[in-house]
mmCIF file with all atom_site columns, C-alpha atoms in Angstrom:
data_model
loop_
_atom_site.group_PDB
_atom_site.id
_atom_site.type_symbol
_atom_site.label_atom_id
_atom_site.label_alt_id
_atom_site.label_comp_id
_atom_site.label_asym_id
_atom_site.label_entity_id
_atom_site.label_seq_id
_atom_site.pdbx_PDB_ins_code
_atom_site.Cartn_x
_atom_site.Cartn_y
_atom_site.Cartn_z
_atom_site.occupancy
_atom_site.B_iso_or_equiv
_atom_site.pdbx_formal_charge
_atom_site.auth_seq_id
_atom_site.auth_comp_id
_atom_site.auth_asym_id
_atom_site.auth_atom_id
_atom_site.pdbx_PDB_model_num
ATOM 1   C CA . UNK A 1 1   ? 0.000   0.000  0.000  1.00 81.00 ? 1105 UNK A CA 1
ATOM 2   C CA . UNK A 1 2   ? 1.249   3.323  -0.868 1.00 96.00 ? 1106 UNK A CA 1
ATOM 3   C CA . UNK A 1 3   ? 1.918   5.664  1.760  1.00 98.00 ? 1107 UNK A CA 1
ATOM 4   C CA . UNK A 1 4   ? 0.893   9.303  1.329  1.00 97.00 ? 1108 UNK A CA 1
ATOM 5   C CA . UNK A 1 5   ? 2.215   11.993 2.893  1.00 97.00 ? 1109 UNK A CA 1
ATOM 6   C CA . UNK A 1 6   ? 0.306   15.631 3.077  1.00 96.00 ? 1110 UNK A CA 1
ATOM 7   C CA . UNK A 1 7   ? 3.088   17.838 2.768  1.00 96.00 ? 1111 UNK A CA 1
ATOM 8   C CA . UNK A 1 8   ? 4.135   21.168 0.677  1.00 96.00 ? 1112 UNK A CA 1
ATOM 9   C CA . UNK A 1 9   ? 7.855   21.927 -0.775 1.00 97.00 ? 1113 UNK A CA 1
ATOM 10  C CA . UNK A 1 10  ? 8.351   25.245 1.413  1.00 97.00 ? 1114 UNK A CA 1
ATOM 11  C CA . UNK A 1 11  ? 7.903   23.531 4.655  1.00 97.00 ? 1115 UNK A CA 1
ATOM 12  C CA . UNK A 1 12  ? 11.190  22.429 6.053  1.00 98.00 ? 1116 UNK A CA 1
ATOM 13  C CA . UNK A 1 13  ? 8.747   20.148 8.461  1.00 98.00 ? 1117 UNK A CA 1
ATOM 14  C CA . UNK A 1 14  ? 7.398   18.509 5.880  1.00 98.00 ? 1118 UNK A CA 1
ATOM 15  C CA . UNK A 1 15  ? 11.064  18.169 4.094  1.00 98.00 ? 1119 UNK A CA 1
ATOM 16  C CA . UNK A 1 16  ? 11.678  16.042 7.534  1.00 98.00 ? 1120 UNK A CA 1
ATOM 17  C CA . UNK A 1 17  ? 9.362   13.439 6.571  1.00 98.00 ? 1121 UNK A CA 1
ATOM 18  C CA . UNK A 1 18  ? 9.590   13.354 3.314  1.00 98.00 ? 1122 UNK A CA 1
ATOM 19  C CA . UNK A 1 19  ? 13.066  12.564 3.073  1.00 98.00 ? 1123 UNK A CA 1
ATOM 20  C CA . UNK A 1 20  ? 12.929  9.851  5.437  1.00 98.00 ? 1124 UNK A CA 1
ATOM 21  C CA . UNK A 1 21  ? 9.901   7.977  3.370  1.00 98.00 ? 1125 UNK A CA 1
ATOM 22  C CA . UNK A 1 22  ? 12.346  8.714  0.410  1.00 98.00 ? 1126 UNK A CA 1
ATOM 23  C CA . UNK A 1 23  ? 15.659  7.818  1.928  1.00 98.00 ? 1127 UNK A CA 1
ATOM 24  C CA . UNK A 1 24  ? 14.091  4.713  3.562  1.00 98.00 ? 1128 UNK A CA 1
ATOM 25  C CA . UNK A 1 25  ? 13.253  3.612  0.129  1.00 97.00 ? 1129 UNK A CA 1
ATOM 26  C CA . UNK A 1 26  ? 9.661   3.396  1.012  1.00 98.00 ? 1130 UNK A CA 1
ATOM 27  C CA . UNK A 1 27  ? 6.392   3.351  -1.637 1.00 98.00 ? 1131 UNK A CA 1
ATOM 28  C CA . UNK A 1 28  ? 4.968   6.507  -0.528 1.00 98.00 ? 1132 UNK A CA 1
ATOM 29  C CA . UNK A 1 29  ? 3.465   9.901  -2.841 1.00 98.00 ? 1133 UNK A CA 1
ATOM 30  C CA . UNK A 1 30  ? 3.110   13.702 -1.677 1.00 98.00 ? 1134 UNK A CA 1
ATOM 31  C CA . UNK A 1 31  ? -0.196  14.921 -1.100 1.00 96.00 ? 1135 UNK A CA 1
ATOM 32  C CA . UNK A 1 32  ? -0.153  19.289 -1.792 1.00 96.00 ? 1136 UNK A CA 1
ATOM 33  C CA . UNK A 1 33  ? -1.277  20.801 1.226  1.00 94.00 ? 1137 UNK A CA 1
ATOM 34  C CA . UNK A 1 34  ? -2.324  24.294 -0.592 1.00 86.00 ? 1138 UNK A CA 1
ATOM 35  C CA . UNK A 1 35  ? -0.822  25.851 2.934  1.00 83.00 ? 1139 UNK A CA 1
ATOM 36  C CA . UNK A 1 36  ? -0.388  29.942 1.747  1.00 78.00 ? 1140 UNK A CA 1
ATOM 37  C CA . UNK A 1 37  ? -4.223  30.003 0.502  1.00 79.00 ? 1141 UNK A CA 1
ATOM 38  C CA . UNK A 1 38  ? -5.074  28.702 3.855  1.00 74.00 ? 1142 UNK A CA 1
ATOM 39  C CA . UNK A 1 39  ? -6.021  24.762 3.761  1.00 71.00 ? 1143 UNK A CA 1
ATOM 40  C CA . UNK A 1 40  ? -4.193  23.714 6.492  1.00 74.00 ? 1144 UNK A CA 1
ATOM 41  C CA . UNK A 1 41  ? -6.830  25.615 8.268  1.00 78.00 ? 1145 UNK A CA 1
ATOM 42  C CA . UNK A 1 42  ? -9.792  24.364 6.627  1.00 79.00 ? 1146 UNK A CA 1
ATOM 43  C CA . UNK A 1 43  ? -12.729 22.486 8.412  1.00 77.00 ? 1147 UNK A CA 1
ATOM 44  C CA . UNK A 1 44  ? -11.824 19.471 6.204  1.00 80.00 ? 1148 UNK A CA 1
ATOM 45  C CA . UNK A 1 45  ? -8.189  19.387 6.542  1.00 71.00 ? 1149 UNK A CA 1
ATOM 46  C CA . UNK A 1 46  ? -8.404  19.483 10.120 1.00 78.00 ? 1150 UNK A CA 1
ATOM 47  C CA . UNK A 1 47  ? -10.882 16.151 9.656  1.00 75.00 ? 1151 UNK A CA 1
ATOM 48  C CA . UNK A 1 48  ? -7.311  15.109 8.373  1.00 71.00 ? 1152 UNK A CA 1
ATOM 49  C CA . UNK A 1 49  ? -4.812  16.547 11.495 1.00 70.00 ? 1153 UNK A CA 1
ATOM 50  C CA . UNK A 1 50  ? -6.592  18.599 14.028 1.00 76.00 ? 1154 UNK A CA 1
ATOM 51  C CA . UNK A 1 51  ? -3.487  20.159 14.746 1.00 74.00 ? 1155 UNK A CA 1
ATOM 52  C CA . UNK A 1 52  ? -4.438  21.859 11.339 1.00 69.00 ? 1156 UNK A CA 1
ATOM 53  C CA . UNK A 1 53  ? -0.275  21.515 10.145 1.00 84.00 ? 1157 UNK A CA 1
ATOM 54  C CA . UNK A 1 54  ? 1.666   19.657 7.720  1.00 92.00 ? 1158 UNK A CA 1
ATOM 55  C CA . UNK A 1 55  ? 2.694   17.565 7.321  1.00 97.00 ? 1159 UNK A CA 1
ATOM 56  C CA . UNK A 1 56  ? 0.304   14.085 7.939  1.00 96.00 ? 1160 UNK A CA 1
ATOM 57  C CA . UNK A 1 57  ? 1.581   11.077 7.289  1.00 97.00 ? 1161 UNK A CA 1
ATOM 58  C CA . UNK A 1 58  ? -1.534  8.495  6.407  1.00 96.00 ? 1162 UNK A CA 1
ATOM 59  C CA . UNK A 1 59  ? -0.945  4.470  5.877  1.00 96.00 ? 1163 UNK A CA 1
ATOM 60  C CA . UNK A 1 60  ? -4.033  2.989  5.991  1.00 95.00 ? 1164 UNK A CA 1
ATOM 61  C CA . UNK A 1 61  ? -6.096  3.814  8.948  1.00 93.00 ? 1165 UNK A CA 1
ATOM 62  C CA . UNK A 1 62  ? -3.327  5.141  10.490 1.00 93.00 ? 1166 UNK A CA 1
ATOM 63  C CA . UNK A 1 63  ? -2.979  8.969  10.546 1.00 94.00 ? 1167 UNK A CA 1
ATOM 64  C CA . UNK A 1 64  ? -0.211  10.590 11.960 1.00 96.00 ? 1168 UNK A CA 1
ATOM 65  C CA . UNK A 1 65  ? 1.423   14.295 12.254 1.00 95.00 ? 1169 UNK A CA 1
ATOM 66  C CA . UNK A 1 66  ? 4.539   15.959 13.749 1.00 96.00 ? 1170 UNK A CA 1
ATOM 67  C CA . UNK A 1 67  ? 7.333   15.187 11.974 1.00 97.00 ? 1171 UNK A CA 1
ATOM 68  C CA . UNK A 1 68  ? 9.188   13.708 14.870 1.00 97.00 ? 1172 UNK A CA 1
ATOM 69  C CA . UNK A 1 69  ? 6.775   11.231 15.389 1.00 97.00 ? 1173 UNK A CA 1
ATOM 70  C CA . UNK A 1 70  ? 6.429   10.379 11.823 1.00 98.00 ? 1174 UNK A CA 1
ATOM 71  C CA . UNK A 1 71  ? 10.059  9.861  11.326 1.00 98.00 ? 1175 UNK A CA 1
ATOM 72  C CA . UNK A 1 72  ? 9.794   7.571  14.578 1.00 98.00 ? 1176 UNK A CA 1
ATOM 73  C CA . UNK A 1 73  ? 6.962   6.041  12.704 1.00 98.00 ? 1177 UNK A CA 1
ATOM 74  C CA . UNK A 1 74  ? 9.413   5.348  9.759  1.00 98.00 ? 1178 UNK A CA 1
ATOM 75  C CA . UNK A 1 75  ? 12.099  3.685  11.525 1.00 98.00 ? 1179 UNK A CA 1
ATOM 76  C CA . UNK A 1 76  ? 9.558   1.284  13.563 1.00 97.00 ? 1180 UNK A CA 1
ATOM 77  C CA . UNK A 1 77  ? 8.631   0.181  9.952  1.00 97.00 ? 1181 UNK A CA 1
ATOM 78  C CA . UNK A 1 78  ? 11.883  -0.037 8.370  1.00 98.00 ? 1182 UNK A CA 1
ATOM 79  C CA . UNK A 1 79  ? 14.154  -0.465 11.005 1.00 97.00 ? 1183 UNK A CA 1
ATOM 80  C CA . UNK A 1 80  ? 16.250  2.398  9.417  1.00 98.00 ? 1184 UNK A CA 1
ATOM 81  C CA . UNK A 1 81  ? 17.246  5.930  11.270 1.00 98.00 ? 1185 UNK A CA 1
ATOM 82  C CA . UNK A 1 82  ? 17.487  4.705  14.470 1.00 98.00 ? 1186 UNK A CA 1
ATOM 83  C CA . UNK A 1 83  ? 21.209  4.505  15.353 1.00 97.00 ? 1187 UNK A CA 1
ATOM 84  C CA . UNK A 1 84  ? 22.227  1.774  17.363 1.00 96.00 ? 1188 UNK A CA 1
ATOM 85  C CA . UNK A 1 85  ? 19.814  0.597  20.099 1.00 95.00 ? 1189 UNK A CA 1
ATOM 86  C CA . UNK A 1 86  ? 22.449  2.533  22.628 1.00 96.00 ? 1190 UNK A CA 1
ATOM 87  C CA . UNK A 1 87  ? 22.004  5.557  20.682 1.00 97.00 ? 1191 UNK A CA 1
ATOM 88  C CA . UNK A 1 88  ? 18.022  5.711  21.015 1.00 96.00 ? 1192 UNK A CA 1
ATOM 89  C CA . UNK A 1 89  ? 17.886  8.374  23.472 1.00 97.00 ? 1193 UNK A CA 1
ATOM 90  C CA . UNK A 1 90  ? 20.970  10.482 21.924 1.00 98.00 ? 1194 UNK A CA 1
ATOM 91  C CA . UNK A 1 91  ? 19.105  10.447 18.615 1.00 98.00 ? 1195 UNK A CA 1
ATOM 92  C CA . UNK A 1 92  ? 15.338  11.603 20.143 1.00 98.00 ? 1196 UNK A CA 1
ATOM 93  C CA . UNK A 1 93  ? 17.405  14.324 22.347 1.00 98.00 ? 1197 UNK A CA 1
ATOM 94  C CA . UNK A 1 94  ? 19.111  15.782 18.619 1.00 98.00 ? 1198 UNK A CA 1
ATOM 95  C CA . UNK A 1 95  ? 15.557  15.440 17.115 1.00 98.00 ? 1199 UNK A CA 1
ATOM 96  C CA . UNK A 1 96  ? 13.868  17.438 20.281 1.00 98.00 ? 1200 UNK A CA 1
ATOM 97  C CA . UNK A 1 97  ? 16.764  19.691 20.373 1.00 98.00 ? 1201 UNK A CA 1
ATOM 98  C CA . UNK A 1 98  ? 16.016  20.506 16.591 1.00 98.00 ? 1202 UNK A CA 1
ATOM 99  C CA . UNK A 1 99  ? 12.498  21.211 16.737 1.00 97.00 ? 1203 UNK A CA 1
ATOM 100 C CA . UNK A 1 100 ? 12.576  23.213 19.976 1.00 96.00 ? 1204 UNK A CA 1
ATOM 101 C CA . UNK A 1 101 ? 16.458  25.321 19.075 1.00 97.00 ? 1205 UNK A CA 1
ATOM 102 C CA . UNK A 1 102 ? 17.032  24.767 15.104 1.00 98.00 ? 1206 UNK A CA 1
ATOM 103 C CA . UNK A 1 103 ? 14.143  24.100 12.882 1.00 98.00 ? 1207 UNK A CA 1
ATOM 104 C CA . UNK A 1 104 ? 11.924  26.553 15.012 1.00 96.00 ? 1208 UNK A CA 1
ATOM 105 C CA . UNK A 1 105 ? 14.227  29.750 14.537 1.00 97.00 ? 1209 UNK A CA 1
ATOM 106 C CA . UNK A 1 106 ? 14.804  28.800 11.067 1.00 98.00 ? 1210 UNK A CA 1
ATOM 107 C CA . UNK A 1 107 ? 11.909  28.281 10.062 1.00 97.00 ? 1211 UNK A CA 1
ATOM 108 C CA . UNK A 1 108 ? 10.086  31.078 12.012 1.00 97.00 ? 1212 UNK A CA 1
ATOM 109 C CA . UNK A 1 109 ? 12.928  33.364 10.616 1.00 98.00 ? 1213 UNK A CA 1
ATOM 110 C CA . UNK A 1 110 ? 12.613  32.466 6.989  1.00 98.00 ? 1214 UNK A CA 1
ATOM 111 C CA . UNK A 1 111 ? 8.772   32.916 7.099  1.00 96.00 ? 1215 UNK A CA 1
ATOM 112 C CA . UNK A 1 112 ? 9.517   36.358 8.580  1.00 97.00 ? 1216 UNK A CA 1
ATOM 113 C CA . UNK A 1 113 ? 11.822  37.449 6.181  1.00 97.00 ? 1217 UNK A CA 1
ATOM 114 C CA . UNK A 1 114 ? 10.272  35.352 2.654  1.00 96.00 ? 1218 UNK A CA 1
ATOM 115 C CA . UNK A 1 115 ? 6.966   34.968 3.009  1.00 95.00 ? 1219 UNK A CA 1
ATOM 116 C CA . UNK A 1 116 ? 5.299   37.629 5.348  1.00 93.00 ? 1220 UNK A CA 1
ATOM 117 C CA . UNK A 1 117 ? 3.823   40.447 3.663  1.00 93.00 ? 1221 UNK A CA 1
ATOM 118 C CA . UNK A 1 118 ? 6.373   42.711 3.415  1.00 93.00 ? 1222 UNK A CA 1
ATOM 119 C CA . UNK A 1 119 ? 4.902   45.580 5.423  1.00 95.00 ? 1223 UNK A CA 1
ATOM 120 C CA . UNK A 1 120 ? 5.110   42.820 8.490  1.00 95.00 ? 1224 UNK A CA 1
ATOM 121 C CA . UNK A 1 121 ? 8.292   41.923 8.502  1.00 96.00 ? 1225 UNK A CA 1
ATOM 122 C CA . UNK A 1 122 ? 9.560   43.674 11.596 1.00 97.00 ? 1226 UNK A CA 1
ATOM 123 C CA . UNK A 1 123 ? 13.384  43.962 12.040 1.00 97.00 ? 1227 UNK A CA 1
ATOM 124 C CA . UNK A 1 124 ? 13.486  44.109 15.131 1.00 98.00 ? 1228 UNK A CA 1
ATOM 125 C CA . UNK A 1 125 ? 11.977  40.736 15.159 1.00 97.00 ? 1229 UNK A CA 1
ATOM 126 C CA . UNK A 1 126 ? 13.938  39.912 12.473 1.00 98.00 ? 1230 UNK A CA 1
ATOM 127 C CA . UNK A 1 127 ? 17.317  40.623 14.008 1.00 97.00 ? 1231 UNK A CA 1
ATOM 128 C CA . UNK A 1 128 ? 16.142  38.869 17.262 1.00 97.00 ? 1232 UNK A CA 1
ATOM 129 C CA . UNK A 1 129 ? 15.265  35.327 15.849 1.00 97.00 ? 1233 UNK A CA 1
ATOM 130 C CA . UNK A 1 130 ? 18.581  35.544 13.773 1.00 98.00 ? 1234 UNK A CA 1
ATOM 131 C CA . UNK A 1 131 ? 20.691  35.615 17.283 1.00 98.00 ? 1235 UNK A CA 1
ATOM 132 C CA . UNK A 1 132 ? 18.999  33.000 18.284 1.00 98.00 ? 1236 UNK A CA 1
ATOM 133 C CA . UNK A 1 133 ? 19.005  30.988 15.150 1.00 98.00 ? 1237 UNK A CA 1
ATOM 134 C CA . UNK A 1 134 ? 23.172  31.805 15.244 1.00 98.00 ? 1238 UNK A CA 1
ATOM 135 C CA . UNK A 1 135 ? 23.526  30.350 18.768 1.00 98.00 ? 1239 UNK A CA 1
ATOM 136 C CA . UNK A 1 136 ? 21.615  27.310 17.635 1.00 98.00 ? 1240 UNK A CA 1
ATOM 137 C CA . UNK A 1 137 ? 24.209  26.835 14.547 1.00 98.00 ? 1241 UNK A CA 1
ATOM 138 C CA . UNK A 1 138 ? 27.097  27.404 16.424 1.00 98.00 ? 1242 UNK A CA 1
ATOM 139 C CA . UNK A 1 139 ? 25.767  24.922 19.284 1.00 98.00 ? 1243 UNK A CA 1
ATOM 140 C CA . UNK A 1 140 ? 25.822  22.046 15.615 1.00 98.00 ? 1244 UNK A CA 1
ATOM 141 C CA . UNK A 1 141 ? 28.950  23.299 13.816 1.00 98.00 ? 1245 UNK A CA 1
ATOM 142 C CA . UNK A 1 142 ? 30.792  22.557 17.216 1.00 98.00 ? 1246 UNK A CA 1
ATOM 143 C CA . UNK A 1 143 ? 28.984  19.463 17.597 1.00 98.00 ? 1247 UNK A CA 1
ATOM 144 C CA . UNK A 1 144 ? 29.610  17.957 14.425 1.00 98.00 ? 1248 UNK A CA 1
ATOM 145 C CA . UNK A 1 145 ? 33.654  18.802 14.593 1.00 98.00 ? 1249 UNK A CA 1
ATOM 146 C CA . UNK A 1 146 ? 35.767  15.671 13.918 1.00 97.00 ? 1250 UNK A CA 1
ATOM 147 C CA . UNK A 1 147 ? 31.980  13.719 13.089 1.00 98.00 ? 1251 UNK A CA 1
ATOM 148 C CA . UNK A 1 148 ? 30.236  12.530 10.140 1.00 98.00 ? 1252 UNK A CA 1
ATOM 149 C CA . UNK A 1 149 ? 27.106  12.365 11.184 1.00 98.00 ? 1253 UNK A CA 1
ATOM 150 C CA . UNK A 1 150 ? 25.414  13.647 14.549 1.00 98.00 ? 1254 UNK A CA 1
ATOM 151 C CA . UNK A 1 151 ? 24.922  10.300 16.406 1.00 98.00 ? 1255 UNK A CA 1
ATOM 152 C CA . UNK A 1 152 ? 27.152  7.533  15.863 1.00 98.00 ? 1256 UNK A CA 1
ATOM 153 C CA . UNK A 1 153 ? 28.585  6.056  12.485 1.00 97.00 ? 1257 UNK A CA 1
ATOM 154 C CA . UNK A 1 154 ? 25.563  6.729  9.964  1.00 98.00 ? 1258 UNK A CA 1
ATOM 155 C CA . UNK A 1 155 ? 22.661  8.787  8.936  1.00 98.00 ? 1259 UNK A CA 1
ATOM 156 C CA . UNK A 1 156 ? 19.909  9.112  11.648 1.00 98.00 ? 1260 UNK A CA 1
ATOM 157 C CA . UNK A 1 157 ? 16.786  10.462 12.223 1.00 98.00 ? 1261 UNK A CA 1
ATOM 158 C CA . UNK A 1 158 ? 18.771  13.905 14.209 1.00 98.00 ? 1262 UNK A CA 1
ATOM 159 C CA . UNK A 1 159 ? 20.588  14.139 11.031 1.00 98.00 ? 1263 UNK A CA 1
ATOM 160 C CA . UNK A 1 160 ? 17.549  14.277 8.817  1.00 98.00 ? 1264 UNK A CA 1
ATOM 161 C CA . UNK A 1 161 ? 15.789  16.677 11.585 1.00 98.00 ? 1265 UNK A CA 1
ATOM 162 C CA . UNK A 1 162 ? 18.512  19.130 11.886 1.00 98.00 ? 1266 UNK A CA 1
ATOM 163 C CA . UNK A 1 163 ? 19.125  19.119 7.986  1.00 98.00 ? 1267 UNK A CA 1
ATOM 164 C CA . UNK A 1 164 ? 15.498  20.230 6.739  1.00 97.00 ? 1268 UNK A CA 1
ATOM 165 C CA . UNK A 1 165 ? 15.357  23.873 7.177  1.00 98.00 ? 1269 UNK A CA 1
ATOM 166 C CA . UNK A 1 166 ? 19.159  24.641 5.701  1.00 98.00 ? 1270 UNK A CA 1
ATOM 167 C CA . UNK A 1 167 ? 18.779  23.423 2.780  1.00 98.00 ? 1271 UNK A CA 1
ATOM 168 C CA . UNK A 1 168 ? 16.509  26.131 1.084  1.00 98.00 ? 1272 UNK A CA 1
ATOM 169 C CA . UNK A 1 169 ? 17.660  28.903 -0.880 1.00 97.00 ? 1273 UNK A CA 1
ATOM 170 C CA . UNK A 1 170 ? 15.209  31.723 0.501  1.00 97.00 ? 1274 UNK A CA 1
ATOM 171 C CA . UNK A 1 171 ? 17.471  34.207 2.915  1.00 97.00 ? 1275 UNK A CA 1
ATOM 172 C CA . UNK A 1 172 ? 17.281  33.588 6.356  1.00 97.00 ? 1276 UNK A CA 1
ATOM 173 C CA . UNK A 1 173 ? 20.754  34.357 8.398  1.00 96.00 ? 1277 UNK A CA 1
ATOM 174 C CA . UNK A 1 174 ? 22.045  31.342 7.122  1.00 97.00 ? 1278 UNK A CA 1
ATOM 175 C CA . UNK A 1 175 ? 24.797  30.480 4.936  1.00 97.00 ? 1279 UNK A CA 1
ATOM 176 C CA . UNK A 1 176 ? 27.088  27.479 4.457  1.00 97.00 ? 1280 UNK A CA 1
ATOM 177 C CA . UNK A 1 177 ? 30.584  28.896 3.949  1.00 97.00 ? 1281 UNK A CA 1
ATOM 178 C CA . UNK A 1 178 ? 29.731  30.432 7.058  1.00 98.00 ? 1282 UNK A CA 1
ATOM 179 C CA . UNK A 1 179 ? 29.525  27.231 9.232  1.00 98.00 ? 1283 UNK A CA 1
ATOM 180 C CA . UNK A 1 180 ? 32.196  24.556 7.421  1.00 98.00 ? 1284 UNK A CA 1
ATOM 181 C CA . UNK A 1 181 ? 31.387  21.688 10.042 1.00 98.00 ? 1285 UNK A CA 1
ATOM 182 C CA . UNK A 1 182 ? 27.870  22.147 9.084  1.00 98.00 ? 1286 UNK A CA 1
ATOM 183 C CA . UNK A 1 183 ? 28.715  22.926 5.445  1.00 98.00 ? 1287 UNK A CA 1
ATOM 184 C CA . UNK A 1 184 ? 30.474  19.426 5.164  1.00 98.00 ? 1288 UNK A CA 1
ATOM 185 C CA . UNK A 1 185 ? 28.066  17.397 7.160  1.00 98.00 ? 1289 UNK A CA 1
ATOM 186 C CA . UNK A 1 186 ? 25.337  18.976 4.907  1.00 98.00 ? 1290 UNK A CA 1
ATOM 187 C CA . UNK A 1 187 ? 27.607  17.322 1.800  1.00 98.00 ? 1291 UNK A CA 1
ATOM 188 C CA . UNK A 1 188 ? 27.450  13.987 3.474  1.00 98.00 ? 1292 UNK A CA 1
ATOM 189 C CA . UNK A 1 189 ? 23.399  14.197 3.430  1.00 98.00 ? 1293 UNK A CA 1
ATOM 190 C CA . UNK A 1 190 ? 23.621  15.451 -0.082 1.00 98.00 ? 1294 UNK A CA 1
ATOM 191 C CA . UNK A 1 191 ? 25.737  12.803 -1.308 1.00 98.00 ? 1295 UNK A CA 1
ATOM 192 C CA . UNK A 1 192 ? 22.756  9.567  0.258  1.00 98.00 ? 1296 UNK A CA 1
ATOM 193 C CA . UNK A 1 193 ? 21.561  7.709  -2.636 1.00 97.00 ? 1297 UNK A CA 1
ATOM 194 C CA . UNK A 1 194 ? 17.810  9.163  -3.030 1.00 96.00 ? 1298 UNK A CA 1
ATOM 195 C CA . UNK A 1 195 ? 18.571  12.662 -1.519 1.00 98.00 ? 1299 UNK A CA 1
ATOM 196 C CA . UNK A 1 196 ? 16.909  15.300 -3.204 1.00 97.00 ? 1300 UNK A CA 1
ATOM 197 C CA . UNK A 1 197 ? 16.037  18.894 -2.724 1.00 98.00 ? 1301 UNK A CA 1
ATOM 198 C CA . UNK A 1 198 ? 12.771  19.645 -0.897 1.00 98.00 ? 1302 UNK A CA 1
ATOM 199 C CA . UNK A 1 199 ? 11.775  21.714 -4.032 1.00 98.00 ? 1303 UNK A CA 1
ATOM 200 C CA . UNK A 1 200 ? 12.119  18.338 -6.015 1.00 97.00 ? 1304 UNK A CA 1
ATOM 201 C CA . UNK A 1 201 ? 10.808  15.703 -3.362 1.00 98.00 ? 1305 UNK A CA 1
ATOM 202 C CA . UNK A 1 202 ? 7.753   18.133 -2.310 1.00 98.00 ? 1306 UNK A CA 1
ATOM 203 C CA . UNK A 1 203 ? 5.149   20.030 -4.406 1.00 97.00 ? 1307 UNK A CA 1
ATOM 204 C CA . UNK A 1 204 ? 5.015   23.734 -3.743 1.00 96.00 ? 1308 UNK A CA 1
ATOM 205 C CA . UNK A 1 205 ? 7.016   26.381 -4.402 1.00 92.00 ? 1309 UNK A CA 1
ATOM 206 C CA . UNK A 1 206 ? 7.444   29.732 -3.984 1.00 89.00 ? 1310 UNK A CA 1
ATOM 207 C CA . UNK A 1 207 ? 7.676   30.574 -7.632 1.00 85.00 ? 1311 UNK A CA 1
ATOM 208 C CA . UNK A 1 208 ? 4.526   28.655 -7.988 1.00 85.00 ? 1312 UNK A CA 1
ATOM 209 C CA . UNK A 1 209 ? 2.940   31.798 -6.250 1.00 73.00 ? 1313 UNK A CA 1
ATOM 210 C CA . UNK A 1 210 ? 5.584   34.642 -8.237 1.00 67.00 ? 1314 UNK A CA 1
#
């Protein structure tokens, strides 16, 4: 059965998933969430996720969102992502650490700065997520000095968390010759057999809406 994932290429969230169901070598399709015209907030796509976010993972009966959890979903089905079984709790604290320090200043920030109507896009603001989006990519380039990959000796689910967001071309504070740990471990990713950019894996785009 073919897996289906409600997703859109501009969320890094949804990039999460995706690349896991794609990396994992998994039958699985994108379903557009039309997010900027509002759907995610729609009576019927909340009958999908009440959360009202992307993305939603759905096999079979089963419906599931946050992309943590769906990328936990993942490995429990393939085995893959994981780490070793001592690494379990190194891996969820990378994934938490992402989606509380990481994806959630990055992503926050590029909204602010890409996709906000211009006349909202408050420097002040601006300049204040970017420090904090800084310490968060100075607390990974150290990390990932002298490493491969964040947890152990292969890809894991903290890798594909922590990747999503820096990976789109949109300004943000963020760029790779800035942050050469980062830049290289970023390479590594690049280089899996099946990567591909969220603009390719995902449909949506912002020149869809130039």
């Amino acid at each position: 059965m073919t897996l289906k994932l409600h997703c859109f290429g501009e969320s890094g969230n949804s990039f999460k998933a995706a690349l896991a169901l794609e990396l994992a070598g998994l039958d699985w399709e994108p379903v557009f969430v039309d997010f900027f015209n509002g759907e995610a907030r729609s009576d019927e796509f909340r009958g999908t996720n009440v959360m009202a976010e992307a993305p939603v993972l759905v096999d079979g009966e089963m419906r599931l969102s946050q992309s943590g959890a769906i990328q936990a979903y993942i490995t429990d089905k393939t085995g893959k992502f994981g780490g070793a079984l001592e690494d379990k709790y190194e891996v969820l604290r990378w994934v938490l650490w992402d989606n509380h320090k990481l994806s959630s200043q990055a992503g926050m920030t590029r909204f602010l700065m890409n996709f906000l109507p211009e006349a909202h896009r408050n420097p002040d603001v601006i300049g204040f997520n970017q420090g904090r989006l800084k310490t968060a990519l100075t607390t990974l380039n150290m990390h990932l000095a002298g490493r491969d990959w964040i947890v152990g000796g292969d890809v894991t689910n903290a890798d594909l968390s922590c990747c999503s967001y820096l990976y789109y071309p949109e300004p943000f504070g963020f760029d790779r010759a800035d942050w050469p740990e980062i830049d290289r471990w970023l390479s590594n990713i690049e280089a899996l057999d099946g990567w591909r950019h969220p603009y390719d894996l995902m449909p949506g785009n912002p020149s869809d809406r130039a």
